[in-house]
Short mmCIF file of C-alpha atoms in Angstrom, two decimals:
data_model
loop_
_atom_site.label_atom_id
_atom_site.label_comp_id
_atom_site.label_asym_id
_atom_site.label_seq_id
_atom_site.Cartn_x
_atom_site.Cartn_y
_atom_site.Cartn_z
CA MET A 237 -69.39 -72.37 -32.65
CA SER A 238 -66.47 -72.20 -35.67
CA ALA A 239 -63.39 -72.11 -34.09
CA TRP A 240 -61.68 -68.37 -34.57
CA ASN A 241 -57.90 -68.29 -34.21
CA VAL A 242 -56.22 -65.39 -33.65
CA SER A 243 -55.50 -64.61 -37.22
CA ASP A 244 -58.89 -64.34 -37.78
CA TRP A 245 -60.29 -62.25 -34.67
CA GLY A 246 -56.56 -59.80 -35.94
CA LYS A 247 -58.20 -59.77 -39.45
CA CYS A 248 -61.72 -59.00 -38.26
CA MET A 249 -61.23 -56.08 -36.21
CA LYS A 250 -58.77 -54.67 -38.47
CA ILE A 251 -61.79 -54.45 -41.02
CA ARG A 252 -64.18 -53.30 -38.85
CA GLN A 253 -61.75 -50.73 -37.76
CA GLU A 254 -60.85 -49.80 -40.91
CA VAL A 255 -64.42 -49.73 -42.18
CA LYS A 256 -65.50 -47.32 -39.32
CA ARG A 257 -62.49 -45.06 -40.33
CA LYS A 258 -63.75 -45.22 -43.93
CA ILE A 259 -67.34 -43.88 -42.98
CA VAL A 260 -65.79 -40.90 -41.06
CA GLN A 261 -64.14 -40.33 -44.26
CA ILE A 262 -66.86 -39.90 -46.43
CA ALA A 263 -68.93 -38.22 -44.89
CA ALA A 264 -66.23 -35.82 -43.99
CA PHE A 265 -65.52 -35.09 -47.13
CA GLY A 266 -68.95 -34.76 -48.21
CA PHE A 267 -70.11 -32.35 -45.54
CA SER A 268 -66.84 -30.21 -47.18
CA ASN A 269 -67.25 -31.01 -51.00
CA SER A 270 -71.66 -30.66 -50.62
CA TYR A 271 -72.18 -28.12 -53.69
CA LEU A 272 -70.94 -31.09 -56.32
CA CYS A 273 -73.35 -28.99 -58.57
CA ASN A 274 -71.19 -26.14 -58.47
CA PHE A 275 -68.49 -28.09 -60.54
CA ALA A 276 -71.03 -27.75 -63.45
CA GLY A 277 -71.13 -24.00 -63.81
CA GLY A 278 -67.66 -23.84 -62.32
CA GLN A 279 -68.87 -20.69 -59.40
CA LEU A 280 -67.98 -20.84 -55.71
CA TYR A 281 -70.14 -21.50 -52.75
CA LYS A 282 -70.77 -17.94 -51.37
CA GLY A 283 -72.72 -18.87 -48.19
CA ARG A 284 -72.17 -18.29 -44.19
CA TRP A 285 -69.98 -21.47 -43.84
CA LYS A 286 -67.07 -20.39 -45.86
CA GLN A 287 -66.32 -18.28 -42.84
CA PHE A 288 -65.49 -21.07 -40.97
CA CYS A 289 -62.09 -23.72 -40.87
CA ASN A 290 -62.51 -26.96 -42.35
CA PRO A 291 -59.75 -28.69 -40.78
CA GLY A 292 -58.23 -30.78 -43.40
CA MET A 293 -57.14 -29.80 -47.06
CA ASN A 294 -59.66 -28.82 -49.10
CA CYS A 295 -59.18 -25.77 -51.37
CA TYR A 296 -61.64 -23.15 -50.95
CA SER A 297 -61.75 -22.37 -54.80
CA CYS A 298 -62.56 -25.31 -54.94
CA PRO A 299 -66.19 -25.49 -56.76
CA ALA A 300 -67.90 -28.01 -54.08
CA ALA A 301 -66.25 -26.74 -51.14
CA ARG A 302 -68.47 -25.64 -48.06
CA LEU A 303 -65.39 -24.56 -45.69
CA SER A 304 -62.51 -22.33 -46.11
CA CYS A 305 -59.04 -24.35 -45.82
CA PRO A 306 -57.36 -23.01 -42.64
CA ILE A 307 -53.49 -23.19 -44.74
CA GLY A 308 -55.54 -20.90 -47.15
CA ALA A 309 -57.37 -18.11 -44.88
CA MET A 310 -53.86 -18.01 -43.14
CA GLN A 311 -52.14 -16.90 -45.65
CA ALA A 312 -55.03 -14.34 -46.94
CA VAL A 313 -55.78 -12.45 -43.76
CA SER A 314 -51.32 -12.73 -43.27
CA GLY A 315 -51.18 -11.25 -46.54
CA SER A 316 -54.39 -9.08 -46.22
CA MET A 317 -54.01 -5.42 -46.01
CA ASN A 318 -55.37 -4.64 -42.17
CA PHE A 319 -53.33 -8.03 -41.01
CA SER A 320 -50.32 -9.63 -40.81
CA VAL A 321 -51.19 -12.43 -38.43
CA SER A 322 -54.64 -14.58 -38.81
CA PHE A 323 -55.13 -14.86 -34.65
CA TYR A 324 -58.68 -16.71 -35.51
CA VAL A 325 -57.77 -18.99 -38.11
CA THR A 326 -53.87 -20.22 -36.11
CA GLY A 327 -56.32 -20.14 -33.20
CA PHE A 328 -58.32 -22.80 -34.70
CA VAL A 329 -55.65 -24.80 -36.13
CA LEU A 330 -54.03 -25.00 -32.81
CA ALA A 331 -57.45 -26.04 -30.97
CA VAL A 332 -58.44 -28.29 -33.15
CA GLY A 333 -54.52 -29.93 -32.93
CA VAL A 334 -54.70 -29.46 -29.11
CA LEU A 335 -57.28 -31.75 -29.19
CA PHE A 336 -57.21 -34.41 -31.94
CA GLY A 337 -53.93 -34.11 -33.26
CA ARG A 338 -53.25 -35.75 -36.41
CA ALA A 339 -56.22 -37.71 -35.80
CA VAL A 340 -57.78 -35.21 -38.36
CA CYS A 341 -55.16 -36.20 -41.24
CA GLY A 342 -56.51 -39.68 -40.91
CA PHE A 343 -60.17 -39.40 -40.06
CA VAL A 344 -61.44 -35.88 -41.68
CA CYS A 345 -59.24 -34.23 -44.09
CA PRO A 346 -60.73 -34.81 -47.97
CA PHE A 347 -57.50 -35.01 -49.00
CA GLY A 348 -56.12 -37.86 -46.96
CA LEU A 349 -59.15 -39.94 -48.42
CA ILE A 350 -57.99 -38.73 -51.91
CA GLN A 351 -54.63 -39.82 -51.50
CA GLU A 352 -55.31 -43.43 -49.97
CA LEU A 353 -57.92 -44.17 -52.74
CA LEU A 354 -54.36 -43.41 -54.82
CA TYR A 355 -52.70 -45.45 -53.15
CA LYS A 356 -55.40 -48.16 -53.81
CA ILE A 357 -54.29 -48.18 -57.36
CA PRO A 358 -52.02 -50.80 -58.55
CA PHE A 359 -48.26 -49.51 -59.09
CA PRO A 360 -44.72 -50.40 -57.73
CA LYS A 361 -44.93 -49.46 -54.01
CA LYS A 362 -42.20 -47.42 -52.39
CA LYS A 363 -40.65 -46.52 -49.01
CA LEU A 364 -40.26 -42.60 -48.77
CA TRP A 365 -36.63 -41.32 -48.09
CA LYS A 366 -36.99 -40.28 -44.00
CA GLY A 367 -35.40 -37.29 -44.24
CA PHE A 368 -38.53 -35.96 -46.86
CA ILE A 369 -40.62 -35.67 -44.06
CA TYR A 370 -38.87 -32.49 -42.72
CA VAL A 371 -39.78 -30.55 -46.10
CA LYS A 372 -43.06 -29.92 -44.81
CA TYR A 373 -41.99 -27.71 -41.75
CA ILE A 374 -39.65 -25.92 -43.99
CA LEU A 375 -42.56 -25.53 -46.94
CA LEU A 376 -44.88 -24.34 -43.53
CA ALA A 377 -42.24 -22.37 -41.96
CA PHE A 378 -41.16 -19.92 -44.99
CA PHE A 379 -44.04 -20.07 -47.57
CA VAL A 380 -47.33 -19.92 -45.16
CA LEU A 381 -45.40 -17.89 -42.62
CA LEU A 382 -42.89 -16.15 -43.41
CA LEU A 383 -43.61 -15.03 -47.61
CA PRO A 384 -47.40 -13.64 -47.18
CA VAL A 385 -45.66 -11.52 -44.63
CA ILE A 386 -42.43 -10.19 -46.19
CA HIS A 387 -42.96 -10.28 -49.50
CA THR A 388 -45.73 -7.89 -50.05
CA ASN A 389 -46.66 -5.17 -52.75
CA GLU A 390 -46.90 -1.69 -52.52
CA LEU A 391 -50.46 -1.57 -50.83
CA GLY A 392 -48.76 -3.77 -48.57
CA MET A 393 -50.60 -6.50 -49.72
CA GLY A 394 -49.05 -10.32 -49.88
CA ALA A 395 -49.42 -13.32 -51.88
CA PRO A 396 -50.77 -16.33 -50.71
CA ALA A 397 -47.52 -18.07 -51.39
CA PHE A 398 -48.05 -21.84 -51.00
CA CYS A 399 -51.46 -21.87 -52.49
CA GLU A 400 -49.49 -19.40 -55.43
CA TYR A 401 -46.49 -21.60 -55.70
CA ILE A 402 -47.24 -24.83 -54.75
CA CYS A 403 -50.49 -26.05 -53.60
CA PRO A 404 -51.38 -29.00 -55.90
CA VAL A 405 -54.45 -29.44 -53.64
CA GLY A 406 -55.73 -26.20 -55.25
CA THR A 407 -54.31 -27.33 -58.46
CA LEU A 408 -56.11 -30.26 -58.22
CA GLU A 409 -59.87 -28.87 -56.97
CA GLY A 410 -60.10 -25.73 -57.66
CA GLY A 411 -57.48 -24.67 -60.40
CA LEU A 412 -58.32 -28.07 -63.12
CA PRO A 413 -61.89 -27.73 -62.53
CA LEU A 414 -62.27 -23.24 -62.64
CA LEU A 415 -60.19 -23.76 -65.90
CA ALA A 416 -62.54 -26.44 -67.48
CA THR A 417 -65.18 -24.47 -66.60
CA HIS A 418 -64.09 -20.58 -67.34
CA PRO A 419 -62.92 -20.30 -70.92
CA GLU A 420 -61.63 -16.87 -69.94
CA LEU A 421 -59.20 -18.46 -67.20
CA ARG A 422 -57.80 -20.46 -69.39
CA LYS A 423 -56.22 -16.76 -71.19
CA VAL A 424 -54.17 -16.21 -68.43
CA VAL A 425 -52.75 -19.71 -68.12
CA GLY A 426 -48.59 -18.86 -68.02
CA ALA A 427 -45.54 -20.33 -66.85
CA LEU A 428 -46.31 -20.38 -63.01
CA PHE A 429 -49.64 -22.27 -63.40
CA SER A 430 -47.14 -24.95 -65.72
CA ILE A 431 -44.81 -25.26 -62.58
CA LYS A 432 -48.46 -26.14 -60.19
CA ALA A 433 -49.30 -28.17 -62.99
CA CYS A 434 -46.05 -30.51 -62.86
CA ILE A 435 -45.99 -30.54 -59.04
CA LEU A 436 -49.43 -31.68 -59.04
CA ALA A 437 -48.46 -34.88 -61.42
CA LEU A 438 -45.53 -35.46 -59.35
CA THR A 439 -47.37 -35.25 -56.42
CA LEU A 440 -50.07 -37.83 -57.45
CA VAL A 441 -47.12 -40.16 -59.16
CA GLY A 442 -45.78 -39.94 -55.59
CA CYS A 443 -49.42 -40.96 -53.62
CA LEU A 444 -49.60 -44.22 -56.11
CA ALA A 445 -46.63 -45.26 -54.88
CA ILE A 446 -45.97 -43.89 -50.89
CA CYS A 447 -49.04 -43.62 -48.81
CA ARG A 448 -49.71 -40.62 -48.30
CA PHE A 449 -47.14 -39.29 -50.16
CA PHE A 450 -48.47 -35.56 -49.68
CA CYS A 451 -48.79 -35.95 -45.68
CA LYS A 452 -45.65 -37.17 -45.51
CA VAL A 453 -43.96 -34.56 -47.36
CA MET A 454 -45.87 -31.57 -47.95
CA CYS A 455 -48.71 -30.89 -45.73
CA PRO A 456 -48.36 -27.41 -43.52
CA LEU A 457 -51.70 -28.49 -41.95
CA GLY A 458 -50.16 -31.56 -41.08
CA ALA A 459 -47.06 -30.32 -40.04
CA ILE A 460 -48.96 -28.44 -37.10
CA TYR A 461 -50.68 -31.05 -36.27
CA GLY A 462 -48.03 -33.44 -35.78
CA ILE A 463 -45.97 -31.14 -33.98
CA LEU A 464 -49.11 -30.42 -31.56
CA ASN A 465 -49.54 -34.57 -31.05
CA LYS A 466 -46.99 -34.71 -28.62
CA ILE A 467 -49.36 -33.00 -26.44
CA SER A 468 -52.78 -33.61 -27.95
CA LEU A 469 -56.01 -35.38 -26.01
CA TYR A 470 -56.53 -37.96 -28.19
CA HIS A 471 -53.28 -40.06 -28.25
CA MET A 472 -51.88 -43.55 -28.31
CA GLU A 473 -51.10 -46.06 -25.28
CA VAL A 474 -48.87 -48.69 -25.19
CA ASP A 475 -48.97 -50.76 -22.63
CA LYS A 476 -45.01 -52.04 -22.39
CA GLU A 477 -45.80 -55.58 -20.39
CA ARG A 478 -47.95 -56.89 -22.92
CA CYS A 479 -46.38 -55.85 -25.83
CA ILE A 480 -44.45 -58.98 -27.28
CA SER A 481 -42.44 -56.63 -29.82
CA CYS A 482 -43.67 -58.51 -32.65
CA GLY A 483 -43.66 -55.37 -35.16
CA GLN A 484 -46.76 -56.09 -36.80
CA CYS A 485 -47.84 -52.75 -35.59
CA HIS A 486 -44.67 -50.90 -37.07
CA ALA A 487 -45.07 -53.13 -40.50
CA GLU A 488 -49.10 -52.22 -40.41
CA CYS A 489 -48.37 -48.13 -39.91
CA PRO A 490 -49.06 -46.56 -43.49
CA MET A 491 -46.94 -43.69 -42.20
CA ASP A 492 -44.03 -45.66 -41.37
CA VAL A 493 -44.16 -44.72 -37.89
CA ASP A 494 -43.27 -47.61 -34.68
CA PRO A 495 -45.96 -47.14 -32.40
CA VAL A 496 -44.49 -48.48 -29.56
CA LYS A 497 -40.97 -46.29 -29.50
CA THR A 498 -43.00 -43.22 -30.78
CA PRO A 499 -46.57 -43.51 -29.47
CA ASP A 500 -47.13 -38.96 -29.92
CA SER A 501 -45.30 -39.30 -33.55
CA ALA A 502 -45.77 -36.40 -35.48
CA GLU A 503 -46.12 -38.77 -38.35
CA CYS A 504 -48.95 -41.14 -36.57
CA ILE A 505 -52.16 -40.06 -38.11
CA ARG A 506 -54.11 -41.98 -35.51
CA CYS A 507 -55.86 -44.15 -38.04
CA GLY A 508 -56.02 -46.89 -35.47
CA LYS A 509 -54.33 -49.64 -37.98
CA CYS A 510 -51.44 -51.35 -35.68
CA THR A 511 -54.39 -50.84 -32.21
CA ALA A 512 -56.59 -53.20 -35.09
CA CYS A 513 -53.62 -55.61 -35.44
CA CYS A 514 -52.43 -56.15 -32.46
CA PRO A 515 -52.02 -59.20 -31.18
CA LYS A 516 -51.87 -58.55 -27.59
CA GLU A 517 -53.56 -55.00 -27.51
CA ALA A 518 -50.98 -53.41 -26.13
CA LEU A 519 -51.50 -50.31 -28.46
CA ALA A 520 -54.32 -48.38 -27.23
CA LEU A 521 -55.91 -44.75 -29.21
CA LYS A 522 -58.01 -42.92 -26.47
CA PHE A 523 -58.60 -39.47 -24.76
CA ARG A 524 -56.73 -38.50 -21.99
CA PHE A 525 -57.77 -35.90 -19.80
CA MET A 526 -55.92 -36.72 -16.62
CA ASP A 527 -52.18 -38.06 -16.41
CA PHE A 528 -50.23 -36.68 -14.04
CA ARG A 529 -47.84 -38.98 -13.32
CA MET B 1340 -49.20 -51.68 -16.09
CA ASP B 1341 -46.78 -49.13 -17.75
CA TRP B 1342 -48.51 -46.80 -19.97
CA ASN B 1343 -46.18 -45.17 -21.48
CA LYS B 1344 -44.10 -42.54 -19.23
CA GLY B 1345 -43.63 -39.22 -19.36
CA SER B 1346 -44.15 -36.24 -17.46
CA GLY B 1347 -47.74 -35.95 -17.96
CA TRP B 1348 -48.28 -32.83 -15.44
CA LYS B 1349 -46.20 -30.94 -18.14
CA ARG B 1350 -48.04 -32.54 -20.90
CA GLN B 1351 -51.20 -31.38 -18.69
CA ALA B 1352 -49.59 -27.86 -18.61
CA ALA B 1353 -49.24 -27.47 -21.96
CA ARG B 1354 -52.25 -28.29 -23.58
CA GLY B 1355 -54.14 -25.93 -21.13
CA LEU B 1356 -52.08 -23.51 -22.25
CA VAL B 1357 -52.27 -23.58 -25.81
CA PHE B 1358 -56.32 -24.33 -26.06
CA LEU B 1359 -56.11 -21.40 -23.85
CA ALA B 1360 -54.01 -19.30 -25.82
CA ALA B 1361 -55.95 -20.87 -29.20
CA ALA B 1362 -59.34 -19.81 -28.19
CA GLY B 1363 -58.61 -15.89 -27.28
CA MET B 1364 -56.55 -15.98 -30.29
CA MET B 1365 -59.74 -17.33 -31.83
CA ALA B 1366 -61.85 -14.52 -30.03
CA TRP B 1367 -59.43 -11.70 -31.12
CA GLY B 1368 -59.38 -12.83 -34.32
CA VAL B 1369 -63.07 -12.88 -34.81
CA TYR B 1370 -63.94 -9.59 -32.56
CA ARG B 1371 -61.12 -8.04 -34.92
CA GLY B 1372 -63.00 -8.75 -38.29
CA GLU B 1373 -60.79 -11.48 -39.67
CA MET B 1374 -63.90 -13.90 -40.85
CA THR B 1375 -64.73 -11.35 -43.53
CA VAL B 1376 -61.45 -10.85 -45.11
CA MET B 1377 -61.43 -14.44 -45.31
CA LEU B 1378 -64.72 -14.66 -46.32
CA GLY B 1379 -64.06 -12.14 -49.27
CA LYS B 1380 -61.35 -14.12 -49.96
CA ALA B 1381 -62.99 -18.08 -50.32
CA VAL B 1382 -65.82 -16.98 -51.95
CA ASN B 1383 -64.21 -15.11 -54.86
CA VAL B 1384 -62.38 -16.66 -57.48
CA CYS B 1385 -58.75 -16.12 -56.60
CA LEU B 1386 -56.39 -16.27 -59.28
CA GLU B 1387 -53.16 -16.13 -56.97
CA CYS B 1388 -54.71 -18.53 -55.03
CA ILE B 1389 -55.08 -21.02 -57.33
CA GLY B 1390 -51.43 -20.36 -59.05
CA LEU B 1391 -53.00 -18.47 -61.96
CA GLY B 1392 -52.11 -14.61 -61.32
#
């Protein structure tokens, strides 16, 4: 039997964990975007699945999309004539968040997978300035929750402000494919779409340089799940007796979290890279059912 | 064994409350027909949603 040292074991664990996560991410991406043939004609899927929300960010104007984007749906309902709050979508996001927290971002978000693949492209890698992580909360409060309700037209309908002015996911998955296949839409391209294209370009460059740039800085859905990370059923536990404070977990974290100090950080996407690299197995991701301590 | 300490019961209570509220909100939303509004928006090309209109 070959002599395996701790380092080999650590590498093997890390690869196994990452392969499992990638399989889940690809399966979730495939399920969320199963109508790839629609790209050719530029038509949208119109079936009943669109009544349900995708747990992650995936534009419902993407021709391949099977499910509705919760952020888009939240604004669509709260900006409609009949309703000012979307209980259905808010309830869905809260329920998913309280069960899984930001594990959704790490495992099933289609745009999360796209960002991780972009980050693999050789490009000068940078660290994000910490202050930028709060931008997503401002975007959530102002563009997703407030503007669709307060900025309405004469019919009482509000615009989906985050989708309309900011969302690079919608520009990439919905705007560009639809413009490519609908010549009539190209005639209405104006300054607004040019601004959105610039935001998309900046986001893509950001994703090349910073791992999950959109998740860290801009994602309003990640902001909600991040807040719920503190109480979510799926969580991280740290055995401080085993921890030798080697700092490997912090160095490995793609979201720049120190899991020993803040295991329930709003930034942690529960990807499991820290648990896989810990030489003392002091970190564990698990469901908590009863924790009366 | 020193798992990360915290007021577990408070977290448990908060989780239960949020989950119950979420379930209630979903049921209320479905009952008052929000899914139809959402479906109507999601199955048609929405120019506003993609930054064209």
